[in-house]
Coordinates of C-alpha atoms in Angstrom, one line a residue:
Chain A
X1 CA 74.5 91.4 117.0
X2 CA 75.0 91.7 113.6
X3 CA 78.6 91.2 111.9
X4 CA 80.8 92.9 109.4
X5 CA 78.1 94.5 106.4
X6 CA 79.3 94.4 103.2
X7 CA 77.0 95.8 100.4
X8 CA 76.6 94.8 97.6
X9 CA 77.3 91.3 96.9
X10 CA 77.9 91.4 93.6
X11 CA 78.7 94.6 91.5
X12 CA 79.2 94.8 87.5
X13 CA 81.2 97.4 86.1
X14 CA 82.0 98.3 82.7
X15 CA 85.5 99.4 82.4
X16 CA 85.8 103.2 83.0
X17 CA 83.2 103.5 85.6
X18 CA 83.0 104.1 89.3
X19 CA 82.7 101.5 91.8
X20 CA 81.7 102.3 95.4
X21 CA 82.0 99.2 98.0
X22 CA 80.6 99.7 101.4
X23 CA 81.2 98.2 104.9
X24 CA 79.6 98.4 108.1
X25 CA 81.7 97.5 110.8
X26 CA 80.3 95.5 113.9
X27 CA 78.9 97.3 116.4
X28 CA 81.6 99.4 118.9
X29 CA 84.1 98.8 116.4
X30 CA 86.1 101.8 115.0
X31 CA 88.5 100.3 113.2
X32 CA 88.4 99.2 109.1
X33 CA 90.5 96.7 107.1
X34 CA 90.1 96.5 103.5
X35 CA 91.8 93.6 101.9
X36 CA 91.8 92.1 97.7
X37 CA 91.9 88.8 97.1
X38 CA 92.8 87.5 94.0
X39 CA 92.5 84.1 92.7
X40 CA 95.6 81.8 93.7
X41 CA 96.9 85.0 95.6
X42 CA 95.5 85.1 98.9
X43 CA 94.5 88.2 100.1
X44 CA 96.4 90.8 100.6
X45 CA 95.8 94.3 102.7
X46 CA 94.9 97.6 101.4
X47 CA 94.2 100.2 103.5
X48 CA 93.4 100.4 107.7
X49 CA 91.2 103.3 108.8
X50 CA 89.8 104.5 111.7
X51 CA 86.7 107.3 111.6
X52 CA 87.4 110.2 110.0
X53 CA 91.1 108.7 109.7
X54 CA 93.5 106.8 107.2
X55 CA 95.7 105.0 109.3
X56 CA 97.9 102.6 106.7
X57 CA 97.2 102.6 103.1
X58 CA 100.1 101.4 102.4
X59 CA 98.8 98.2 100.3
X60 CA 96.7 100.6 97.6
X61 CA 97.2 101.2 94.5
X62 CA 98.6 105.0 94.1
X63 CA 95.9 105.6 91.3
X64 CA 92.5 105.4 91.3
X65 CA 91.8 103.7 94.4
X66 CA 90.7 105.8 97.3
X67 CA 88.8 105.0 100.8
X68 CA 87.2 106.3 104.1
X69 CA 85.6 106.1 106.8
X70 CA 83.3 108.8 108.0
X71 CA 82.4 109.6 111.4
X72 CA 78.8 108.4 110.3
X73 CA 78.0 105.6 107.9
X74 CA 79.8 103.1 106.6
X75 CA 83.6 102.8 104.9
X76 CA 83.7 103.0 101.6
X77 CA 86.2 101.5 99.3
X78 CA 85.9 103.8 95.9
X79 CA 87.6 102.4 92.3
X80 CA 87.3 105.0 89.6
X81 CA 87.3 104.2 86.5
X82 CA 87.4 100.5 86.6
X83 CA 89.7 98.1 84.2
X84 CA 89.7 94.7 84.2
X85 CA 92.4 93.8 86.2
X86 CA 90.1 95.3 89.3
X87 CA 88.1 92.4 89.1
X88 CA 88.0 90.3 92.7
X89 CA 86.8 89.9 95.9
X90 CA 86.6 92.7 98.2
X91 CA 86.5 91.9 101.8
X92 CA 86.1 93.7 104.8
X93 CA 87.4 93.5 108.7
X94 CA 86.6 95.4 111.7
X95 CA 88.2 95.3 115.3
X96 CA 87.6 97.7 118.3
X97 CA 89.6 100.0 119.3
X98 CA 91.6 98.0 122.1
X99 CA 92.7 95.1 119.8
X100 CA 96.2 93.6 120.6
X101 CA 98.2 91.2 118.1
X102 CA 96.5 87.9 119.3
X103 CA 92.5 89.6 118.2
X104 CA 91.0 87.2 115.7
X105 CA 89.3 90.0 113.4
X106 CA 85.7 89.3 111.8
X107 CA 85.1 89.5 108.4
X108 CA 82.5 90.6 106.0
X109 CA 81.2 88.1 103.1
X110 CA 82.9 90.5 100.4
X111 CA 81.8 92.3 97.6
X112 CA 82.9 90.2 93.9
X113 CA 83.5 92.7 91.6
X114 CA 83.0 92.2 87.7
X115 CA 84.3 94.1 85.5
X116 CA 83.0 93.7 82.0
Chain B
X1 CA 108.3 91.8 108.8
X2 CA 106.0 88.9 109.1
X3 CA 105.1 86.6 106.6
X4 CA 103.4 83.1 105.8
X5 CA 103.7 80.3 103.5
X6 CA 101.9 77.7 103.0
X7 CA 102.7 74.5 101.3
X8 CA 100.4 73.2 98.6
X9 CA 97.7 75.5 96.7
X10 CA 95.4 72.0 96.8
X11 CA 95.3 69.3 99.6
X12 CA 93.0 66.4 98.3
X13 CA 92.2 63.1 101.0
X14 CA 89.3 61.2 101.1
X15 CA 86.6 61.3 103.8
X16 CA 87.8 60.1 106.9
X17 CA 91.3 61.0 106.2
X18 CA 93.5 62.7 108.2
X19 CA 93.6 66.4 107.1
X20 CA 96.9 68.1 107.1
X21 CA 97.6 71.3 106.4
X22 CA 101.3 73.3 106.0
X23 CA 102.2 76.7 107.2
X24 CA 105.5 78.4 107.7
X25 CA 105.8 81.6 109.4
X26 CA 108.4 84.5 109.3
X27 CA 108.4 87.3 111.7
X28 CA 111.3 89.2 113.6
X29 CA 109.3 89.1 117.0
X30 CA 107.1 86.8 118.7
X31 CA 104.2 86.3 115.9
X32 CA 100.3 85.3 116.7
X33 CA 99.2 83.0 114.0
X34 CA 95.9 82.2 113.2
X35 CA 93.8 80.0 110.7
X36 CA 91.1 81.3 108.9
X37 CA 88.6 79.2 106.9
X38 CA 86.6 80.4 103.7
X39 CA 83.6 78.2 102.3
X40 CA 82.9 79.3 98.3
X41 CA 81.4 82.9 98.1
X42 CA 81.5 83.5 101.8
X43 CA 84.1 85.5 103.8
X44 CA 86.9 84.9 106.1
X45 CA 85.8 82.7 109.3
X46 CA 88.2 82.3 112.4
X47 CA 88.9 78.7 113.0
X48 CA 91.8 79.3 115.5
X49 CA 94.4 80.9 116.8
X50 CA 98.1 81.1 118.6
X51 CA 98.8 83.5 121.3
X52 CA 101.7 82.2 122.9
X53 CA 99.7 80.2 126.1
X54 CA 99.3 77.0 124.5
X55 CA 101.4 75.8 121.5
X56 CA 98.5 73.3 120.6
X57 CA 95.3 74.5 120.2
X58 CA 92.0 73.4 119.6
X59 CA 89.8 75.1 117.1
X60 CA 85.8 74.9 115.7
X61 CA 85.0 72.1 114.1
X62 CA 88.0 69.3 115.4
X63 CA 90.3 71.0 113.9
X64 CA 93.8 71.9 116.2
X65 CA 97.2 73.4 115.0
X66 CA 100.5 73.0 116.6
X67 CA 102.9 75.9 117.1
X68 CA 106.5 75.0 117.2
X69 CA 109.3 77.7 117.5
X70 CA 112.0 75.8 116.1
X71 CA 110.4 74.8 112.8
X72 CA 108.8 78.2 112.6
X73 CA 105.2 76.1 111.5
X74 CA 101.6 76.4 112.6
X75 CA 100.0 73.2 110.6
X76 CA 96.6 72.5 110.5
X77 CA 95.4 69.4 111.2
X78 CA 92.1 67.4 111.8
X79 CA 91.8 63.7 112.3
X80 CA 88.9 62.5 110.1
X81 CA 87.9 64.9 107.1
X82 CA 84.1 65.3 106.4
X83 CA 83.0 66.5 103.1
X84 CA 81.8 69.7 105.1
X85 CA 85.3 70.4 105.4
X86 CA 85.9 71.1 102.0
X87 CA 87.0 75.1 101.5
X88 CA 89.7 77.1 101.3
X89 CA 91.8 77.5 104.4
X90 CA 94.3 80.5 104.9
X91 CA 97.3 81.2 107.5
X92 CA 97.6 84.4 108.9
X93 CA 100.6 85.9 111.3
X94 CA 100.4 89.7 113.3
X95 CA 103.2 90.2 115.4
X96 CA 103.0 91.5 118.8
X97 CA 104.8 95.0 117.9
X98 CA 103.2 97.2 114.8
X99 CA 99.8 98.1 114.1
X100 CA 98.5 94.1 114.1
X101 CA 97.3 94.1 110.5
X102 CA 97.6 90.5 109.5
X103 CA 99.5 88.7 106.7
X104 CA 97.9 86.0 105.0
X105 CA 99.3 82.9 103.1
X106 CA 97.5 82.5 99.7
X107 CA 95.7 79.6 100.9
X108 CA 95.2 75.8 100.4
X109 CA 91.9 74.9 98.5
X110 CA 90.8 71.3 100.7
X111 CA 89.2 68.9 98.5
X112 CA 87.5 66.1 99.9
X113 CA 86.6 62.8 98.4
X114 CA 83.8 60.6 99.1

């Protein structure tokens, strides 16, 4: 039973590109949380979607940040055009639909974003 | 709204120490709190959580947290660090009302000497 996917690892960007983060939730789970985390900062939320569904996105950036969740395949977290200040760890939590308050959500391992 | 703070970006004790770790909570309703533990270039592990049955509870490895309403805290604590204890630890409240997206603290780095 595998666990929150995130692909890739590592990603280098230089500034003014694209940079597409994936994650697979767990299995049976249809719900997505993207969080940042910066260092000395924590992390702190993004966006919350559900397939085919933005649900919250009320922690991302108005401007080149965008995300989704497809009814097949995995989220992705797009960053176009890519300045420095993007650079940090991505990470990734899923949940089924039935969570409550008290669910202890899984995450990902996080994609590290570098950008150059 | 719900937040969390937690005292001290760096806890340092030495092997065998006790390990204690601070966090304060803010929420307008009845919050779950939870602690999560991160080991360097790995992602967010659940160590334990608060759900209003007990208000001490007993987490992976020997570590246990207190909840107590009228200091509004959730500390960490474990009685005997071990180097393999040395990560970053986070504090993280949903409240039971909303859409239960957590809030994190920004963390406390635990450094442990030999």
């Amino acid at each position: 039973n595998a666990g929150v996917m995130q692909n890739p690892r590592h990603l280098v960007r230089r500034r003014g590109q694209e940079a597409r983060l994936r994650c697979s939730p767990m299995k049976g789970h249809s719900h997505v949380y993207w969080y940042r985390q910066l260092p000395e900062e924590g992390l702190k939320f993004m966006v919350y979607l559900q397939k085919e569904n933005i649900i919250d996105e009320s922690g991302m950036p108005k401007e080149r940040f965008s995300a989704e969740f497809p009814k097949e395949g995995p989220s992705i977290l797009r960053i176009q055009q890519v300045v420095r200040g993007d650079s940090a760890a991505y990470f990734c939590a899923s949940s089924p639909p039935s969570r409550q308050g008290n669910y202890g959500y899984t995450f990902g391992s996080g994609t590290r974003l570098t950008v150059v | 709204a719900q937040s969390v703070t937690q005292l001290g970006s760096h806890v340092s004790v030495s092997e065998g120490a006790l390990v204690l770790l601070r966090c304060n909570y803010s929420s307008s309703v009845p919050p779950y709190l939870f602690w999560y533990v991160q080991y360097p270039n790995q992602g967010l592990q659940l160590l334990l959580k608060y759900t209003s049955a007990a208000t001490l509870v007993k987490g992976i490895n020997g570590f246990e947290a207190e909840f107590k309403k009228s200091e509004t805290s959730f500390h960490l604590t474990k009685p005997s660090a071990h180097m393999s204890d040395a990560a970053e630890y986070f504090c993280a409240v949903t409240s039971s009302g909303g859409s239960y997206i957590p809030t994190f603290g920004r963390g406390t780095s635990l450094i442990v000497h030999p």
